[in-house]
Coordinates of C-alpha atoms in Angstrom, one line a residue:
M1 CA 0.0 0.0 0.0
T2 CA 1.0 3.6 -0.6
Q3 CA 2.4 5.3 2.5
P4 CA 0.5 8.4 3.6
V5 CA 2.3 11.7 4.3
L6 CA 1.3 13.7 7.4
N7 CA 1.2 17.4 6.8
Y8 CA 3.2 19.9 8.9
I9 CA 1.3 21.3 11.8
G10 CA 2.4 24.4 13.8
N11 CA 2.8 24.5 17.5
F12 CA -0.5 24.8 19.4
D13 CA -2.1 24.9 22.8
A14 CA -2.9 21.4 24.1
N15 CA -6.1 22.8 25.7
D16 CA -7.6 23.3 22.2
S17 CA -8.7 20.6 19.7
V18 CA -6.5 20.4 16.6
V19 CA -7.1 18.8 13.2
F20 CA -4.1 16.9 11.6
T21 CA -4.3 16.5 7.8
Y22 CA -2.5 14.1 5.6
V23 CA -1.9 13.2 1.9
Y24 CA -2.7 9.7 0.7
L25 CA -2.3 8.9 -3.1
G26 CA -3.2 5.2 -3.0
S27 CA -5.6 3.8 -5.6
E28 CA -8.0 2.5 -3.0
R29 CA -10.1 4.8 -0.9
S30 CA -9.2 4.9 2.8
S31 CA -12.1 4.3 5.3
A32 CA -10.2 5.1 8.5
N33 CA -6.9 6.5 9.9
M34 CA -4.9 6.1 13.0
L35 CA -2.9 8.9 14.6
S36 CA 0.0 8.1 16.9
I37 CA 1.8 10.7 19.0
R38 CA 4.7 10.2 21.4
E39 CA 7.0 12.6 23.3
N40 CA 10.1 13.6 21.4
V41 CA 12.3 11.8 23.9
G42 CA 14.3 8.7 22.8
D43 CA 12.2 5.7 21.9
S44 CA 9.2 6.7 23.9
A45 CA 5.8 5.0 23.9
P46 CA 2.8 6.7 22.4
V47 CA 0.8 9.0 24.6
Y48 CA -2.0 9.1 22.1
E49 CA -3.0 6.5 19.5
Q50 CA -6.5 6.4 18.3
Q51 CA -8.4 5.3 15.2
Q52 CA -11.0 7.5 13.6
V53 CA -13.4 6.2 11.0
I54 CA -13.6 8.9 8.4
A55 CA -13.2 9.2 4.6
D56 CA -11.7 12.7 4.8
K57 CA -8.0 12.9 5.0
E58 CA -7.9 14.4 8.5
H59 CA -7.8 13.4 12.2
E60 CA -9.1 15.6 15.0
L61 CA -7.0 15.5 18.1
P62 CA -9.3 16.1 21.1
A63 CA -8.5 19.0 23.5
G64 CA -6.5 17.9 26.5
S65 CA -5.0 14.9 24.9
L66 CA -1.4 16.2 25.3
Q67 CA 0.4 18.5 27.7
N68 CA 1.7 22.0 27.2
G69 CA 5.4 22.5 27.5
K70 CA 6.4 19.3 25.8
A71 CA 7.7 18.4 22.3
Y72 CA 6.0 15.6 20.4
L73 CA 6.4 13.4 17.3
A74 CA 3.3 12.3 15.3
K75 CA 2.7 9.8 12.5
I76 CA -0.3 8.4 10.8
K77 CA -1.5 5.4 8.8
V78 CA -4.6 4.7 6.8
K79 CA -6.9 1.7 6.4
T80 CA -8.3 0.5 3.1
G81 CA -10.5 -2.5 3.3
D82 CA -9.1 -4.8 5.9
N83 CA -5.5 -3.6 5.5
W84 CA -3.5 -0.9 7.1
S85 CA -0.7 1.0 5.3
D86 CA 2.7 1.6 6.7
W87 CA 3.2 4.5 9.1
S88 CA 4.0 7.8 7.7
G89 CA 7.2 9.6 8.6
E90 CA 7.1 11.5 11.9
I91 CA 6.6 15.2 12.1
E92 CA 7.7 17.3 15.1
F93 CA 5.7 19.9 17.0
M94 CA 5.4 21.5 20.5
C95 CA 2.4 22.2 22.7
L96 CA 2.6 25.6 24.4
D97 CA 0.1 27.7 26.4
K98 CA -1.5 30.6 24.5
P99 CA 0.2 33.9 25.3
N100 CA -1.4 36.3 27.7
I101 CA -1.6 39.9 26.6
I102 CA -2.8 42.8 28.9
F103 CA -3.4 46.3 27.4
D104 CA -2.2 48.2 30.4
T105 CA -2.8 51.7 28.8
I106 CA -6.5 50.9 28.9
D107 CA -8.0 51.0 32.3
S108 CA -10.6 48.7 33.9
S109 CA -13.4 50.9 32.6
S110 CA -12.1 50.6 29.0
F111 CA -11.0 54.3 28.9
V112 CA -7.8 56.1 27.8
Y113 CA -7.2 59.7 28.8
N114 CA -5.7 61.4 25.8
D115 CA -6.1 61.8 22.1
D116 CA -2.5 60.8 21.5
V117 CA -1.7 57.5 23.4
L118 CA 1.4 55.4 23.6
M119 CA -0.6 52.1 23.5
S120 CA 1.2 49.6 25.7
A121 CA 0.7 45.9 26.2
L122 CA 2.3 43.4 28.6
Y123 CA 3.1 39.9 27.1
T124 CA 3.6 36.8 29.1
Q125 CA 3.7 33.1 28.1
A126 CA 3.9 30.2 30.5
Q127 CA 6.8 28.4 28.9
G128 CA 8.8 31.6 28.3
D129 CA 8.2 31.7 24.5
T130 CA 9.8 34.9 23.3
I131 CA 8.4 37.3 20.6
T132 CA 10.1 37.7 17.3
N133 CA 7.8 40.5 16.0
Y134 CA 4.5 42.1 16.7
Q135 CA 1.9 44.4 15.0
F136 CA -0.9 46.7 16.3
K137 CA -4.1 47.5 14.4
L138 CA -6.7 50.1 15.1
Y139 CA -10.4 49.6 14.2
D140 CA -13.5 51.8 14.5
Q141 CA -16.7 50.9 16.3
N142 CA -17.9 48.9 13.2
H143 CA -14.6 47.0 13.3
I144 CA -13.4 48.6 10.1
T145 CA -9.6 49.0 10.0
I146 CA -8.5 52.6 10.6
S147 CA -4.7 52.0 10.8
T148 CA -2.4 49.1 10.3
Y149 CA 0.9 49.9 12.1
P150 CA 4.3 48.6 11.0
V151 CA 5.6 45.2 12.0
R152 CA 8.0 45.8 14.9
V153 CA 10.6 43.9 16.8
P154 CA 10.6 44.1 20.7
A155 CA 13.2 46.4 22.3
T156 CA 16.0 44.3 23.8
T157 CA 15.6 46.2 27.0
A158 CA 11.9 45.4 27.3
T159 CA 11.1 42.2 25.4
T160 CA 7.7 41.7 27.1
R161 CA 6.4 45.3 26.8
L162 CA 5.0 46.1 23.4
S163 CA 4.0 49.6 22.4
E164 CA 2.7 51.7 19.5
R165 CA 1.7 55.4 19.4
V166 CA -1.9 55.8 18.5
S167 CA -2.9 59.4 17.5
N168 CA -5.9 61.5 16.4
L169 CA -8.4 59.7 18.7
I170 CA -11.8 61.3 18.9
K171 CA -13.2 61.9 22.4
G172 CA -16.1 59.7 23.3
K173 CA -15.8 57.4 20.2
L174 CA -15.6 53.6 20.6
Y175 CA -12.4 52.0 19.2
Y176 CA -10.8 48.5 19.1
I177 CA -7.1 47.9 19.2
S178 CA -5.6 44.5 18.3
L179 CA -2.1 43.1 18.8
T180 CA -0.7 40.2 16.9
V181 CA 2.5 38.5 18.1
N182 CA 4.7 35.9 16.4
T183 CA 6.9 33.9 18.7
S184 CA 10.2 32.1 18.4
H185 CA 8.2 28.8 18.5
D186 CA 6.0 29.8 15.5
I187 CA 3.0 30.7 17.6
N188 CA 0.8 33.4 15.9
Y189 CA -1.6 34.9 18.4
T190 CA -3.9 37.9 18.3
A191 CA -5.5 39.8 21.3
E192 CA -8.1 42.5 21.0
K193 CA -9.5 45.2 23.4
Q194 CA -12.1 47.9 23.1
F195 CA -11.6 51.4 24.5
T196 CA -13.0 54.9 24.5
P197 CA -10.9 58.1 24.7
Q198 CA -12.1 60.3 27.6
Y199 CA -9.7 63.1 28.2
I200 CA -9.4 66.5 29.7
V201 CA -9.1 69.4 27.2
P202 CA -8.5 73.2 27.9
T203 CA -11.2 75.7 27.1
I204 CA -10.5 78.8 25.1
S205 CA -10.7 81.1 28.1
G206 CA -8.2 81.3 30.9
V207 CA -7.1 83.3 33.9
L208 CA -4.4 86.0 33.6
Q209 CA -2.8 86.8 37.0
P210 CA -0.2 89.6 37.4
L211 CA 2.3 89.1 40.2
V212 CA 4.5 92.0 41.4
V213 CA 8.1 91.1 42.1
E214 CA 9.0 94.1 44.3
D215 CA 12.7 93.3 44.9
Q216 CA 13.3 93.1 41.2
G217 CA 11.0 95.9 40.1
Q218 CA 9.1 93.6 37.7
V219 CA 5.6 92.3 37.1
M220 CA 5.3 88.6 36.3
M221 CA 2.3 87.5 34.3
E222 CA 0.9 84.0 34.9
M223 CA -1.6 82.4 32.7
F224 CA -3.9 79.6 34.0
L225 CA -6.0 77.6 31.5
K226 CA -9.4 76.5 32.7
Q227 CA -9.9 72.8 32.1
I228 CA -13.1 70.7 31.6
L229 CA -13.7 67.0 31.0
G230 CA -14.9 65.7 27.7
T231 CA -18.2 64.9 29.3
P232 CA -20.1 67.4 31.6
V233 CA -19.4 67.1 35.3
K234 CA -20.3 69.1 38.3
P235 CA -19.6 68.8 42.0
F236 CA -22.3 67.6 44.3
I237 CA -23.0 67.0 48.0
P238 CA -23.8 63.3 48.5
N239 CA -26.6 62.0 50.8
R240 CA -28.7 65.1 50.0
P241 CA -32.1 65.0 48.3
T242 CA -30.9 67.0 45.4
D243 CA -27.6 68.2 43.8
S244 CA -29.2 71.3 42.2
E245 CA -27.0 74.4 42.4
T246 CA -29.9 76.3 44.1
Y247 CA -29.8 73.8 47.0
Y248 CA -26.3 74.8 48.0
T249 CA -25.7 77.3 50.8
Y250 CA -23.5 80.2 49.8
Y251 CA -21.4 82.7 51.7
N252 CA -21.4 86.3 50.3
N253 CA -23.2 85.0 47.3
D254 CA -19.9 83.6 46.0
Y255 CA -18.4 80.8 48.1
V256 CA -20.2 77.5 48.4
V257 CA -20.5 76.2 52.0
I258 CA -19.4 72.6 52.3
P259 CA -20.8 70.7 55.4
Q260 CA -18.2 68.8 57.3
D261 CA -20.2 65.5 57.2
N262 CA -20.6 65.7 53.4
P263 CA -17.4 66.7 51.6
L264 CA -17.7 68.2 48.1
M265 CA -17.2 65.4 45.5
F266 CA -16.3 65.4 41.8
T267 CA -17.0 62.2 39.9
K268 CA -15.7 61.0 36.5
L269 CA -13.0 63.7 36.5
G270 CA -10.3 61.1 35.7
M271 CA -8.1 62.5 38.4
A272 CA -8.3 59.4 40.5
K273 CA -7.2 57.3 37.6
A274 CA -4.7 59.6 35.8
S275 CA -1.0 59.0 36.7
D276 CA -0.1 62.7 36.4
F277 CA -2.1 65.8 37.3
I278 CA -1.7 69.1 39.2
A279 CA -4.4 71.1 41.0
K280 CA -4.6 74.4 42.9
V281 CA -7.4 74.6 45.5
W282 CA -8.4 77.8 47.4
C283 CA -9.7 77.0 50.8
M284 CA -11.3 79.0 53.7
N285 CA -12.8 78.0 57.0
I286 CA -12.0 74.4 56.5
L287 CA -12.8 72.2 59.5
N288 CA -10.8 69.2 60.4
G289 CA -11.7 66.0 58.6
T290 CA -12.3 65.1 54.9
F291 CA -13.0 68.1 52.8
L292 CA -12.2 66.8 49.2
D293 CA -12.8 63.4 47.6
F294 CA -11.8 62.6 44.0
A295 CA -13.4 59.4 42.8
P296 CA -14.2 57.8 39.4
E297 CA -17.7 57.1 40.5
L298 CA -19.7 57.4 43.7
G299 CA -18.6 54.8 46.2
N300 CA -16.5 52.7 43.8
G301 CA -13.0 52.7 42.3
I302 CA -9.9 54.4 43.6
H303 CA -10.6 57.4 45.9
I304 CA -8.2 60.2 46.6
K305 CA -9.3 61.9 49.8
F306 CA -7.9 65.0 51.4
L307 CA -8.2 65.3 55.2
K308 CA -7.4 68.4 57.1
Y309 CA -5.8 68.4 60.6
D310 CA -4.8 71.4 62.8
D311 CA -1.6 72.2 61.0
Y312 CA -1.3 70.0 57.9
I313 CA -3.3 68.0 55.3
V314 CA -3.1 64.3 54.5
C315 CA -3.9 62.8 51.1
E316 CA -5.3 59.3 51.5
K317 CA -5.6 56.8 48.6
S318 CA -7.4 53.5 49.0
F319 CA -7.8 50.6 46.7
G320 CA -9.5 47.5 48.2
S321 CA -7.8 46.9 51.5
L322 CA -4.6 48.9 50.5
V323 CA -4.3 52.4 51.8
S324 CA -1.5 54.9 51.3
R325 CA -1.1 58.3 53.0
T326 CA 0.9 61.4 52.1
K327 CA 1.4 64.3 54.5
S328 CA 1.7 68.0 53.4
N329 CA 4.1 70.6 54.9
I330 CA 3.2 71.7 58.4
V331 CA 1.8 75.3 58.9
E332 CA 1.6 76.2 62.5
G333 CA -1.8 77.8 63.4
L334 CA -3.4 76.8 60.1
G335 CA -6.8 76.5 61.8
L336 CA -9.6 78.2 59.7
K337 CA -7.3 80.5 57.8
E338 CA -7.4 81.1 54.0
F339 CA -4.9 79.0 52.1
Y340 CA -4.0 77.5 48.8
L341 CA -3.4 73.8 48.5
Y342 CA -1.1 72.8 45.7
I343 CA -1.4 69.2 44.6
K344 CA 1.0 67.4 42.2
V345 CA 0.6 63.7 41.3
K346 CA 3.4 62.1 39.4
E347 CA 3.1 58.4 38.5
F348 CA 0.8 58.0 41.5
R349 CA 3.2 59.7 43.9
V350 CA 1.5 62.6 45.7
E351 CA 3.1 65.9 46.7
M352 CA 1.3 68.7 48.5
E353 CA 2.1 72.2 49.8
I354 CA 0.0 74.6 51.9
V355 CA 0.5 78.3 51.2
L356 CA -1.3 80.8 53.3
A357 CA -3.4 83.2 51.1
N358 CA -1.9 86.3 52.7
S359 CA 1.7 85.1 52.7

């Protein structure tokens, strides 16, 4: 009988079912085939050897028949009538876990916070299979390709972090980003993630503030841009029957009065998620306790709380059971005085400084 030829098969995940195909050019029609697989170690015994009655020239290997992290040799023979052909030559392959790809630029709510993003992904693979090249693609909400980025080779200093700059994103629009990796063991794998840009943009107007520098005989002009989020937000006082602006209590028809038991809150600002931001807050008659709370949504997510004490302020960040605290500079006799609170967050490290308003 004519000997069959088992076709090449790429490396695959043993947790998936895989179809082996073969070529048989004999004059008689085959009615069944038998696939035999053994570990690629010396003269090992088969770990899988099963017959399948099928006219097509294929054999489906059930999921879980082999183990990831091992190399194997496979061969096949066919049955015509009551006779079996000789075994085919053996082909070699490996079973490897599928790669794991995490798009760490996209947060848990599927948001990014800029229109120009260095899209970053972390790659891991259980057996340590390394990447030879990768490619990002950007799609719109209908899954139509917007951009196909160049095929790139991982940097030698960061072989598991893959990145691509994605620009001209439209605020509030749904996108999909895909990443295809090719590994040193011939694994081709694609991961995909949806996201929506939600970023802070400056308005046209700003604040121009002159500052007299007496000892130098100069006037320094400072410009502060007003900023708004891409979606409308406004502060509110929780646990009250309404958050209407007319419900607030005002002092001198200008300053909002914030009760100690219900600190002023801003939601969906992105400040509790962003790694970098600065803020300048003017305060007066602030009682001890929590007076500011930045949160992605009411009661959930990462909170950044600001608590006032007699002579300083503490920034408290909590995530699950983890809590971190940062202390500002000490201002003796701060009490209820007017002051500016300068806040700077750089890669989740918080810096604060209290400056008295009349200093």
